[in-house]
Amino acid sequence: MGFLGFIKNFFKRNKYIELPIKKVEKLKNEYDYNETEETITLDTKKLSNELSNIEKGTIIYANRYDNEEEMEQIPIGHRRGSYLVLGKNDNYLLCFTGTGVFPEKIRKYRFLKVIKDIYDMKKETYFHLNNIEYINDERFLNTVDNLDKEDMITLNKHLSILKNRGYYDKFDLNISLEDIECNVGDVISFKSKLYFIIETNKESYKCIELTKNFIDDSFKVDGLYFNLNNIIDINKSSNIKLMNYVSGETLDNILSNINNYFIDLDNKKYVQRGSVVIYNNEYYYVYGEEGNNWLLFKLYNDFNEEYDELSISSKVFYTDYKNNIKLDKDCNIKNYILATEEEIDIIKDKKKHYKKTLEYKKFKEEQEKKKQEYYNPYFKPGVIVMAKDFSRETYIIIDRDYDLISCISIKELDNNRIVIRDFSSSQIMSIKVRANELKRVKDKIEYLTNNKISENSGVKIELNRGVVIKRKDSYFYIYGTTGNNWMLFEIYKEKDVDNKYNEITIKDLIFYTDFSNLITLNKNLIDYEIIAIANDLEIENIRKSKKSYNKKNNKSYKEVYPTKLYNGVVIEDRNNLGTKYVIYDYGSLYSRCISLDDLNSGIKKIKTILTSDLIISDSIVYDNVKELIDSYCNIEVSSIDDNYTKTLK
């Protein structure tokens, strides 16, 4: 038959689910004894009484062949071997084959190792638990020993895993493969998911979910991720199946990783404002929080004369407060020490003071410079761009403050109106325009504003909130609008004697005011000069100061206008001194007046004048002025700039 024929017949005779193939040469010298040749006759007799009394877990010694022909194909020295009894039926013992060769590439739950010194065997033996062979009386030689309690527990655990994995589904074993109680390190199946047992008690198992895909706060072992975000208790009475287990050094490493995770989790619970934490092996101080993030600045152990010295819980650190970071509260940081409330207040004051130093200003200037270089340098004054919104309107850039780009609508220019809109660089895009179109737009702005667009700086063209203007040797700050008028309050270059004025800073210019002298100006006036334009921070600071003043002095907007003016009072227009008017219809923003000369001459014309420009001229009061004017019909009304008239019915 030959050597290959023997191998084929040998594996054909042995029924198995999965059998690791080893070269026969590795089996040489497995047993050290002299084997005599003998002829064995097989029949179907039932097991003898001796074999019928053999129980599961018994190690026996038996022939490895059923007949003389098979024996001839087996090398001398390999014709007999050890077997481990799993069970029995009427005719056979159901046994696992044993070998002295360590099965390197076979998972440990597929074999059982027995120690030679414990069972008085000639060598360590490995029984393949997924290779079942049938032994009858003719093959049986003798009983070696019975597995001790510890090895029986291991055997049952391995059999349970193989059963749950389906290795015995093809065999009608007619024996019981009992379930066993699980321990720490076992992998179980519960509701179609795998779990790793980390703790047991009388009623339940504490388990960590195992997944095939990576999840945050997980680590990988043997192709599976331990999901530390999903730790559950599973009742022992639940429908669970043992699928694998981990032992030895691997189990120690897994439990160590899990223990370190819980230590880190406890550390995170105690992080708070005033904590010194360790992140990436460096020290940081937690000075605040923002949503789900900690706000920190870096601490140093080495002395630096430019750094502040901080004493925190008897530890000395140094910092310049510049290296600020933001960390998610769930990230891997370790709590080191905690500052006292007194130390927290001291650090807060030091940090606040440091920001006002020259070093910090220099740092901020460098940061702002880098920020300026980051933005698209193409968007500068004089460039025509298009809005990315649905309107697709075109604009010309007139000013830029980092990523705040001020533009004039070209569409509104063609309607002789100047409308300014602010964009960020992400809201506009560059477009190609003809040179004559760019010139036309610039000429139009120059015509409407009396200003020229510079390629290097923005143009001052439109009064807006935050603008400081000079008019008739007086300075005013625009704080809002109402209808077609700007709302302003007067500001001064000098302090008042009683130091009641508030100091405001606009573009490095210092002014003083008490917010009380409020006026309005028509938006169509052009007899003013723009002095400065406040940035957003300056506008907000001035708004807060004005609000504080109004609240403190119980002021309202109505009180800023002349209180001695009412219908019938004779006044003069400060813009047209010498002509006296009588108020026909007094208003808080503007008043309708008629000149005394026109009234006496019977001319039916009313002029609208800003209430803030009215000056009381005489004490004369015309009590019947309304009746007098109402006696006229079809009175003509002129606007404040006298550019048009219309008939009032």
XYZ file of C-alpha atoms in Angstrom:
649
model
C 0.000 0.000 0.000
C 2.876 2.348 0.654
C 3.337 5.193 3.100
C 0.879 7.610 1.406
C -1.763 4.885 1.299
C -1.380 4.399 5.004
C -1.887 8.085 5.687
C -5.080 8.176 3.566
C -6.550 5.101 5.266
C -5.603 6.386 8.699
C -7.478 9.687 8.270
C -10.384 7.953 6.517
C -10.810 5.629 9.490
C -10.810 8.458 12.038
C -14.019 10.503 12.082
C -13.256 14.146 12.919
C -14.448 17.696 12.497
C -11.121 19.491 12.166
C -7.813 17.645 12.320
C -4.470 19.493 12.158
C -2.222 17.530 9.781
C 1.288 16.873 11.079
C 4.043 15.079 9.267
C 4.301 11.471 10.363
C 8.018 11.958 10.949
C 7.147 14.119 13.959
C 5.456 11.092 15.532
C 8.620 9.011 15.597
C 9.820 7.891 19.026
C 6.556 9.069 20.628
C 6.467 5.976 22.817
C 9.514 4.104 23.950
C 8.546 0.403 24.078
C 8.984 -2.856 22.066
C 5.867 -3.775 20.130
C 5.238 -7.437 19.197
C 3.402 -8.401 16.038
C -0.018 -9.998 16.528
C -3.144 -10.620 14.528
C -6.378 -9.031 15.847
C -9.784 -10.256 14.751
C -12.553 -7.593 14.844
C -16.228 -8.283 15.445
C -19.301 -6.354 16.584
C -19.516 -7.759 20.044
C -20.723 -5.441 22.749
C -18.261 -3.868 25.120
C -16.964 -6.151 27.821
C -17.769 -5.453 31.438
C -14.287 -3.994 31.914
C -14.810 -1.382 29.190
C -18.448 -0.754 30.153
C -17.245 0.484 33.543
C -14.820 3.030 32.063
C -16.050 6.617 32.566
C -15.469 9.937 30.890
C -12.026 11.382 31.673
C -10.197 8.028 31.777
C -6.854 7.804 29.975
C -6.452 4.427 28.246
C -3.852 2.706 26.121
C -4.980 1.049 22.842
C -3.891 -0.142 19.404
C -4.031 2.356 16.541
C -5.302 -0.158 13.993
C -8.392 -2.328 13.461
C -6.893 -5.171 11.433
C -3.622 -6.758 10.362
C -3.572 -4.912 7.022
C -3.722 -1.550 8.754
C -1.091 -2.634 11.265
C 1.357 -3.407 8.449
C 1.099 0.211 7.266
C 2.007 1.698 10.660
C 5.702 1.994 11.588
C 6.790 -0.063 14.558
C 6.794 2.169 17.624
C 3.638 3.991 16.548
C 1.139 1.119 16.551
C -0.080 1.833 20.055
C -0.963 5.077 21.781
C -2.895 6.868 24.499
C -6.545 7.947 24.284
C -8.842 10.059 26.468
C -12.359 8.683 26.934
C -15.223 11.105 26.163
C -18.075 8.577 26.445
C -19.287 5.220 25.187
C -22.061 3.364 23.416
C -22.924 -0.327 23.227
C -20.010 -1.198 20.932
C -17.294 1.413 21.357
C -15.528 3.797 23.627
C -15.589 7.346 22.142
C -12.074 8.688 22.610
C -9.810 11.611 21.749
C -6.476 10.699 20.201
C -3.305 11.665 21.984
C 0.085 12.767 20.680
C 3.379 13.814 22.174
C 3.855 16.653 19.673
C 2.725 20.107 20.823
C 0.017 21.404 18.442
C 1.452 24.886 17.826
C -1.133 26.177 15.344
C -4.234 24.820 17.098
C -6.291 26.948 19.475
C -5.886 25.814 23.056
C -9.551 24.917 23.546
C -9.151 22.209 20.844
C -6.690 20.114 22.853
C -6.053 19.100 26.459
C -2.545 18.811 27.856
C -1.815 16.252 30.584
C 1.381 16.393 32.606
C 3.463 13.179 32.594
C 4.524 13.469 36.240
C 0.930 13.741 37.456
C -0.302 10.687 35.564
C 2.936 8.639 35.470
C 3.192 8.846 31.709
C 6.372 8.728 29.657
C 5.911 12.208 28.149
C 3.580 15.195 28.049
C 0.540 14.208 26.007
C -1.861 16.384 24.031
C -5.358 15.027 23.337
C -7.047 16.456 20.240
C -10.615 17.242 21.346
C -11.943 17.673 17.803
C -10.626 14.272 16.637
C -12.935 11.473 17.887
C -11.952 7.830 17.428
C -13.926 4.664 18.223
C -12.144 2.020 20.394
C -13.569 -1.509 20.846
C -12.520 -4.418 23.082
C -10.076 -5.748 20.489
C -8.121 -2.471 20.336
C -8.192 -1.787 24.081
C -4.967 -2.629 25.925
C -5.132 -1.163 29.410
C -6.238 1.763 31.612
C -3.591 4.364 32.486
C -5.250 6.807 34.905
C -8.220 9.153 35.480
C -8.105 12.941 35.062
C -7.961 14.846 38.332
C -10.627 17.428 39.255
C -8.751 20.436 37.811
C -8.126 18.758 34.449
C -11.751 17.558 34.318
C -12.923 21.182 34.753
C -10.590 22.246 31.942
C -11.823 19.384 29.753
C -15.465 20.318 30.315
C -14.686 23.988 29.539
C -13.009 23.021 26.265
C -15.843 20.646 25.344
C -18.421 23.363 26.092
C -16.587 25.837 23.823
C -16.360 23.270 21.006
C -20.013 22.363 21.420
C -21.111 26.033 21.314
C -18.940 26.604 18.252
C -20.636 23.676 16.477
C -17.722 21.260 16.280
C -19.817 18.277 17.410
C -22.951 19.027 15.370
C -22.110 16.294 12.810
C -21.733 13.547 15.426
C -24.464 11.597 17.118
C -22.477 11.249 20.305
C -25.421 10.291 22.495
C -23.543 11.756 25.461
C -24.023 14.865 27.602
C -21.693 17.845 27.113
C -22.740 19.758 30.212
C -22.553 23.551 30.493
C -20.178 24.926 33.083
C -19.972 28.052 35.234
C -17.821 30.770 33.686
C -14.936 32.656 35.299
C -12.896 35.843 34.833
C -11.224 35.751 31.434
C -13.973 33.747 29.718
C -15.554 34.964 26.482
C -19.313 34.371 26.327
C -22.084 34.898 23.784
C -25.189 36.780 24.959
C -27.950 38.071 22.671
C -25.775 37.614 19.561
C -22.910 39.673 21.029
C -19.581 38.650 22.541
C -18.592 39.699 26.066
C -15.448 39.317 28.191
C -15.969 38.521 31.896
C -13.977 40.803 34.215
C -15.748 40.026 37.510
C -18.171 37.445 38.924
C -20.465 37.273 41.916
C -23.147 34.902 43.153
C -25.806 36.030 40.678
C -24.142 37.707 37.689
C -21.089 38.340 35.529
C -19.654 41.832 34.945
C -18.671 41.937 31.269
C -17.082 44.153 28.600
C -18.429 44.039 25.059
C -16.106 42.726 22.321
C -16.384 44.202 18.809
C -14.700 43.692 15.463
C -14.483 47.448 14.788
C -12.537 50.107 16.691
C -14.490 52.249 19.160
C -13.207 55.108 21.330
C -11.762 53.950 24.663
C -11.042 50.455 23.340
C -7.966 48.265 22.940
C -7.323 45.302 20.639
C -6.436 41.712 21.578
C -6.316 38.838 19.100
C -8.439 40.567 16.451
C -11.175 41.859 18.793
C -11.631 45.283 20.443
C -12.529 45.583 24.131
C -15.239 48.278 24.188
C -14.741 49.941 27.565
C -17.740 52.195 26.909
C -20.083 49.199 27.202
C -19.707 47.407 30.548
C -22.801 45.456 31.638
C -23.956 42.890 34.225
C -25.345 39.602 32.832
C -27.399 37.334 35.093
C -26.008 33.809 35.374
C -29.436 32.368 34.622
C -29.485 34.090 31.223
C -29.085 32.174 27.981
C -25.317 32.456 27.574
C -22.740 30.291 25.814
C -19.027 29.908 26.519
C -17.112 30.683 23.308
C -13.466 31.045 24.375
C -11.283 31.980 27.308
C -8.058 33.858 28.062
C -5.479 32.827 30.640
C -1.900 33.361 31.697
C 0.061 36.463 30.696
C -2.527 37.542 28.120
C -5.242 37.668 30.793
C -2.952 39.633 33.124
C -2.295 42.231 30.386
C -6.000 42.609 29.587
C -6.980 43.068 33.236
C -4.123 45.570 33.653
C -5.396 47.639 30.703
C -8.928 47.604 32.112
C -7.687 48.597 35.570
C -5.679 51.515 34.112
C -8.777 52.678 32.224
C -10.823 52.849 35.428
C -7.991 54.688 37.200
C -7.911 57.269 34.395
C -11.700 57.522 34.542
C -11.550 58.266 38.263
C -8.872 60.888 37.631
C -11.089 62.643 35.081
C -13.929 62.858 37.592
C -11.798 64.976 39.904
C -10.488 67.418 37.289
C -11.885 70.915 37.927
C -10.948 74.583 37.759
C -7.662 74.903 39.644
C -6.443 71.386 38.803
C -2.889 70.747 37.644
C -3.133 67.865 35.191
C -0.711 65.747 33.173
C -1.326 65.536 29.433
C 1.201 64.007 27.020
C 3.702 63.905 29.934
C 3.480 67.696 30.409
C 1.853 69.808 33.137
C -1.137 72.084 32.490
C -3.287 74.292 34.715
C -7.080 74.211 34.261
C -8.258 77.844 34.415
C -11.795 77.396 33.069
C -14.188 75.358 30.975
C -16.149 75.870 27.772
C -18.962 73.433 27.010
C -17.471 69.933 27.117
C -13.887 71.259 27.042
C -11.320 72.225 29.659
C -9.347 75.455 29.103
C -5.696 75.088 30.129
C -2.339 76.808 29.958
C 1.023 75.064 30.143
C 3.215 74.954 33.253
C 7.004 74.603 33.312
C 9.368 73.284 35.959
C 12.374 75.287 34.758
C 12.900 78.865 35.923
C 12.564 81.628 33.349
C 12.936 85.285 34.344
C 10.155 86.300 31.936
C 7.705 83.793 33.415
C 5.403 84.154 36.392
C 6.166 81.944 39.366
C 3.116 80.029 40.608
C 2.930 78.150 43.891
C 0.307 75.386 43.802
C -0.053 72.986 46.738
C 3.603 73.450 47.764
C 4.748 72.823 44.161
C 6.459 75.612 42.193
C 5.752 76.107 38.476
C 6.526 78.816 35.913
C 4.407 80.024 33.026
C 3.860 82.870 30.573
C 0.143 82.022 30.104
C 0.667 81.965 26.325
C 0.593 78.241 25.616
C -3.177 77.810 25.900
C -4.977 74.668 24.787
C -8.520 73.334 24.809
C -9.100 69.663 25.699
C -12.202 67.505 25.578
C -13.263 66.520 29.105
C -13.257 62.869 28.027
C -9.671 62.873 26.759
C -6.834 61.012 28.481
C -5.651 63.439 31.189
C -4.504 62.663 34.723
C -5.249 64.793 37.759
C -2.014 65.717 39.577
C -2.726 68.282 42.305
C -5.450 70.820 43.103
C -4.912 74.490 43.945
C -6.637 76.036 46.964
C -9.305 78.720 46.497
C -6.793 81.364 47.586
C -4.221 80.100 45.056
C -6.883 80.048 42.302
C -7.676 83.746 42.948
C -3.970 84.685 42.952
C -3.373 82.865 39.637
C -6.439 84.533 38.126
C -5.148 88.013 39.077
C -1.641 87.240 37.812
C -2.973 85.984 34.508
C -5.129 89.095 34.109
C -2.210 91.409 34.918
C 0.135 89.621 32.535
C -2.186 90.283 29.605
C -1.650 94.008 30.086
C 2.129 93.844 29.864
C 4.156 94.928 26.850
C 5.334 91.387 26.267
C 1.789 90.206 25.852
C 0.936 93.081 23.486
C 3.944 92.220 21.362
C 2.842 88.613 21.265
C -0.668 89.641 20.218
C 0.712 91.861 17.463
C 2.696 88.947 16.075
C -0.363 86.734 16.225
C -2.475 89.346 14.467
C 0.182 89.723 11.808
C 0.127 86.004 11.132
C -3.656 86.143 11.095
C -3.584 88.966 8.552
C -1.203 87.000 6.329
C -3.535 84.034 6.491
C -6.476 85.818 4.899
C -6.766 86.135 1.118
C -4.472 89.039 0.199
C -6.308 89.620 -3.081
C -9.366 91.138 -1.390
C -8.192 94.721 -0.877
C -9.684 98.211 -1.451
C -10.468 98.921 -5.067
C -11.165 95.288 -6.073
C -14.581 94.376 -7.511
C -16.070 91.139 -6.148
C -19.325 89.187 -6.298
C -21.398 87.934 -3.368
C -21.748 84.173 -3.175
C -25.366 84.394 -2.008
C -28.356 83.983 -4.304
C -28.355 87.688 -5.277
C -24.975 87.467 -7.077
C -24.654 91.248 -6.679
C -21.337 92.934 -7.425
C -19.502 95.119 -4.925
C -16.325 97.172 -4.749
C -14.110 96.770 -1.677
C -13.489 100.008 0.200
C -11.971 98.834 3.497
C -10.680 95.723 5.215
C -10.008 94.803 8.827
C -8.532 91.294 8.732
C -11.412 89.122 7.542
C -14.052 91.863 7.822
C -14.348 93.290 4.314
C -16.458 96.426 3.744
C -17.949 96.820 0.273
C -20.200 99.247 -1.644
C -23.050 97.867 -3.731
C -22.516 98.755 -7.397
C -26.219 98.278 -8.044
C -27.066 100.949 -5.477
C -24.358 103.226 -6.889
C -26.290 103.342 -10.151
C -29.278 104.581 -8.139
C -27.128 107.396 -6.685
C -27.121 105.683 -3.302
C -24.196 104.466 -1.233
C -24.973 101.225 0.600
C -22.193 99.527 2.547
C -22.224 95.812 3.348
C -19.706 93.807 5.333
C -18.520 90.354 4.239
C -16.021 87.715 5.293
C -13.623 86.376 2.658
C -15.638 83.148 2.450
C -18.778 85.054 1.405
C -17.367 86.739 -1.714
C -15.426 85.705 -4.797
C -13.252 87.558 -7.262
C -14.545 88.251 -10.781
C -13.076 89.622 -13.985
C -14.082 93.181 -14.930
C -13.040 95.556 -17.673
C -10.746 98.409 -16.767
C -13.293 101.010 -17.909
C -15.944 99.429 -15.649
C -13.630 99.696 -12.631
C -12.904 103.336 -13.505
C -16.627 104.063 -13.882
C -17.363 102.656 -10.418
C -14.532 104.620 -8.810
C -15.583 107.838 -10.511
C -19.153 107.315 -9.319
C -18.040 106.901 -5.714
C -15.758 109.924 -5.987
C -18.631 111.981 -7.353
C -21.022 110.921 -4.582
C -18.591 111.107 -1.683
C -15.977 113.672 -2.616
C -13.388 111.003 -1.766
C -11.038 108.924 -3.858
C -10.463 105.206 -3.435
C -6.889 104.403 -2.541
C -5.256 101.114 -3.419
C -3.589 101.044 -0.013
C -6.291 102.178 2.383
C -10.051 102.233 2.631
C -12.136 105.306 1.799
C -14.293 107.181 4.268
C -17.581 107.570 2.542
C -20.601 106.791 4.668
C -21.668 107.784 8.129
C -22.288 104.684 10.163
C -22.537 103.508 13.739
C -19.138 103.980 15.362
C -18.073 106.944 13.137
C -16.655 110.129 14.672
C -17.384 113.293 12.620
C -16.467 116.938 12.917
C -19.118 119.529 12.108
C -18.799 123.259 12.724
C -15.830 122.848 15.085
C -17.721 120.277 17.158
C -17.136 116.536 17.376
C -19.897 113.963 17.386
C -20.105 110.170 17.733
C -22.790 108.280 15.760
C -24.453 105.676 17.957
C -27.507 104.766 15.879
C -30.130 105.733 13.286
C -33.782 106.670 13.257
C -35.647 106.999 9.993
C -33.567 109.153 7.622
C -31.457 110.598 10.442
C -28.274 109.685 12.282
C -28.383 109.747 16.107
C -25.261 111.302 17.679
C -23.904 112.553 20.972
C -21.299 115.286 21.301
C -17.754 114.413 22.332
C -14.929 116.707 23.419
C -11.169 116.851 23.085
C -10.726 118.199 26.625
C -11.768 116.922 30.032
C -14.386 118.759 32.050
C -13.395 120.536 35.222
C -15.373 118.265 37.519
C -14.094 115.078 35.843
C -17.648 113.941 35.152
C -16.912 113.012 31.562
C -16.281 109.459 30.451
C -13.107 108.759 28.509
C -13.521 106.879 25.220
C -10.765 105.691 22.891
C -11.307 105.391 19.141
C -8.424 104.431 16.859
C -5.831 105.749 19.357
C -7.757 109.059 19.663
C -9.056 110.004 23.105
C -12.352 111.875 23.575
C -14.514 112.782 26.571
C -18.285 112.878 26.969
C -21.142 112.483 29.419
C -23.519 111.116 26.735
C -26.050 113.832 27.580
C -25.777 116.160 24.550
C -27.641 114.089 21.944
C -28.651 115.388 18.508
C -29.832 114.053 15.134
C -28.538 114.771 11.633
C -30.170 114.109 8.308
C -28.310 111.427 6.344
C -28.257 113.631 3.248
C -26.116 116.334 4.857
C -22.559 116.539 3.552
C -21.061 119.390 5.619
C -19.054 117.103 7.894
C -15.606 115.571 8.082
C -14.973 111.959 9.125
C -12.350 111.857 11.904
C -12.206 108.187 12.922
C -14.100 104.911 12.693
C -14.332 102.712 15.797
C -13.792 98.957 15.567
C -16.307 96.418 16.899
C -14.706 96.194 20.348
C -14.607 99.985 20.756
C -18.229 100.273 19.613
C -19.303 97.684 22.169
C -17.366 99.374 25.003
C -18.914 102.773 24.164
C -22.383 101.219 23.990
C -21.948 99.716 27.450
C -20.681 103.035 28.883
C -23.649 104.925 27.432
C -26.091 102.338 28.717
C -24.526 102.568 32.169
C -24.790 106.384 32.069
C -28.479 106.319 31.091
C -29.274 103.816 33.830
C -27.344 105.744 36.456
C -28.908 109.092 35.556
C -32.343 107.699 34.698
C -32.091 109.250 31.230
C -34.300 108.465 28.257
C -33.930 109.516 24.652
C -36.811 111.997 24.850
C -35.010 114.077 27.494
C -32.113 114.979 25.251
C -34.172 117.321 23.118
C -35.039 120.942 24.074
C -37.763 120.948 26.713
C -38.707 124.647 26.235
C -39.795 124.156 22.675
C -43.425 123.640 21.742
C -45.945 124.893 19.232
C -46.046 128.676 19.037
C -42.438 129.326 20.238
C -40.342 131.698 18.100
C -37.018 130.122 17.157
C -34.078 130.444 14.771
C -32.339 127.761 12.689
C -28.694 127.567 13.773
C -27.872 126.793 10.134
C -29.667 129.948 8.968
C -29.308 132.507 11.733
C -31.160 135.794 11.359
C -34.443 134.354 10.119
C -37.055 133.811 12.775
C -39.546 130.990 12.683
C -42.516 129.971 14.708
C -43.015 126.284 15.503
C -46.158 124.956 13.870
C -45.755 121.205 14.627
C -43.105 120.326 17.234
C -41.434 116.869 17.037
C -38.663 115.148 19.019
C -36.555 114.548 15.894
C -37.671 117.364 13.624
C -40.194 120.215 13.740
C -42.316 121.953 11.100
C -41.919 125.714 11.218
C -43.031 128.793 9.289
C -41.023 132.007 9.065
C -42.522 135.073 10.693
C -41.967 137.051 7.508
C -43.881 134.486 5.442
C -46.614 134.314 8.049
C -47.054 138.095 8.068
C -46.902 138.212 4.275
C -49.461 135.463 3.869
C -47.027 133.126 2.113
C -48.166 129.543 2.547
C -44.840 127.700 3.068
C -43.724 125.433 5.933
C -40.115 124.386 6.453
C -38.985 121.182 8.212
C -36.022 121.786 10.547
C -34.079 119.370 12.770
C -35.234 119.942 16.338
C -31.616 119.789 17.504
C -30.834 122.812 15.264
C -33.592 125.017 16.811
C -32.532 127.974 18.979
C -35.070 129.971 21.008
C -35.015 133.489 19.599
C -37.676 135.523 21.471
C -40.111 134.991 24.263
C -42.947 135.698 21.850
C -45.469 132.899 21.727
C -48.193 132.780 19.100
C -50.994 130.950 20.854
C -53.132 131.042 17.771
C -50.386 129.986 15.351
C -51.953 126.586 14.591
C -55.331 128.100 13.891
C -53.659 130.742 11.783
C -51.780 128.258 9.636
C -54.693 125.840 9.472
C -56.723 128.651 7.967
C -54.598 128.287 4.869
C -55.178 125.497 2.430
C -52.742 123.737 0.094
C -49.687 124.630 2.198
C -46.333 123.970 0.528
C -43.832 121.971 2.589
C -40.070 122.133 1.929
C -37.518 119.578 3.052
C -34.605 120.432 5.238
C -32.199 120.675 2.324
C -34.690 122.734 0.287
C -34.175 120.548 -2.784
C -37.807 119.753 -3.373
C -41.311 120.852 -2.400
C -44.651 119.168 -2.311
C -48.236 120.171 -1.630
C -49.794 119.251 1.671
C -53.568 118.783 1.531
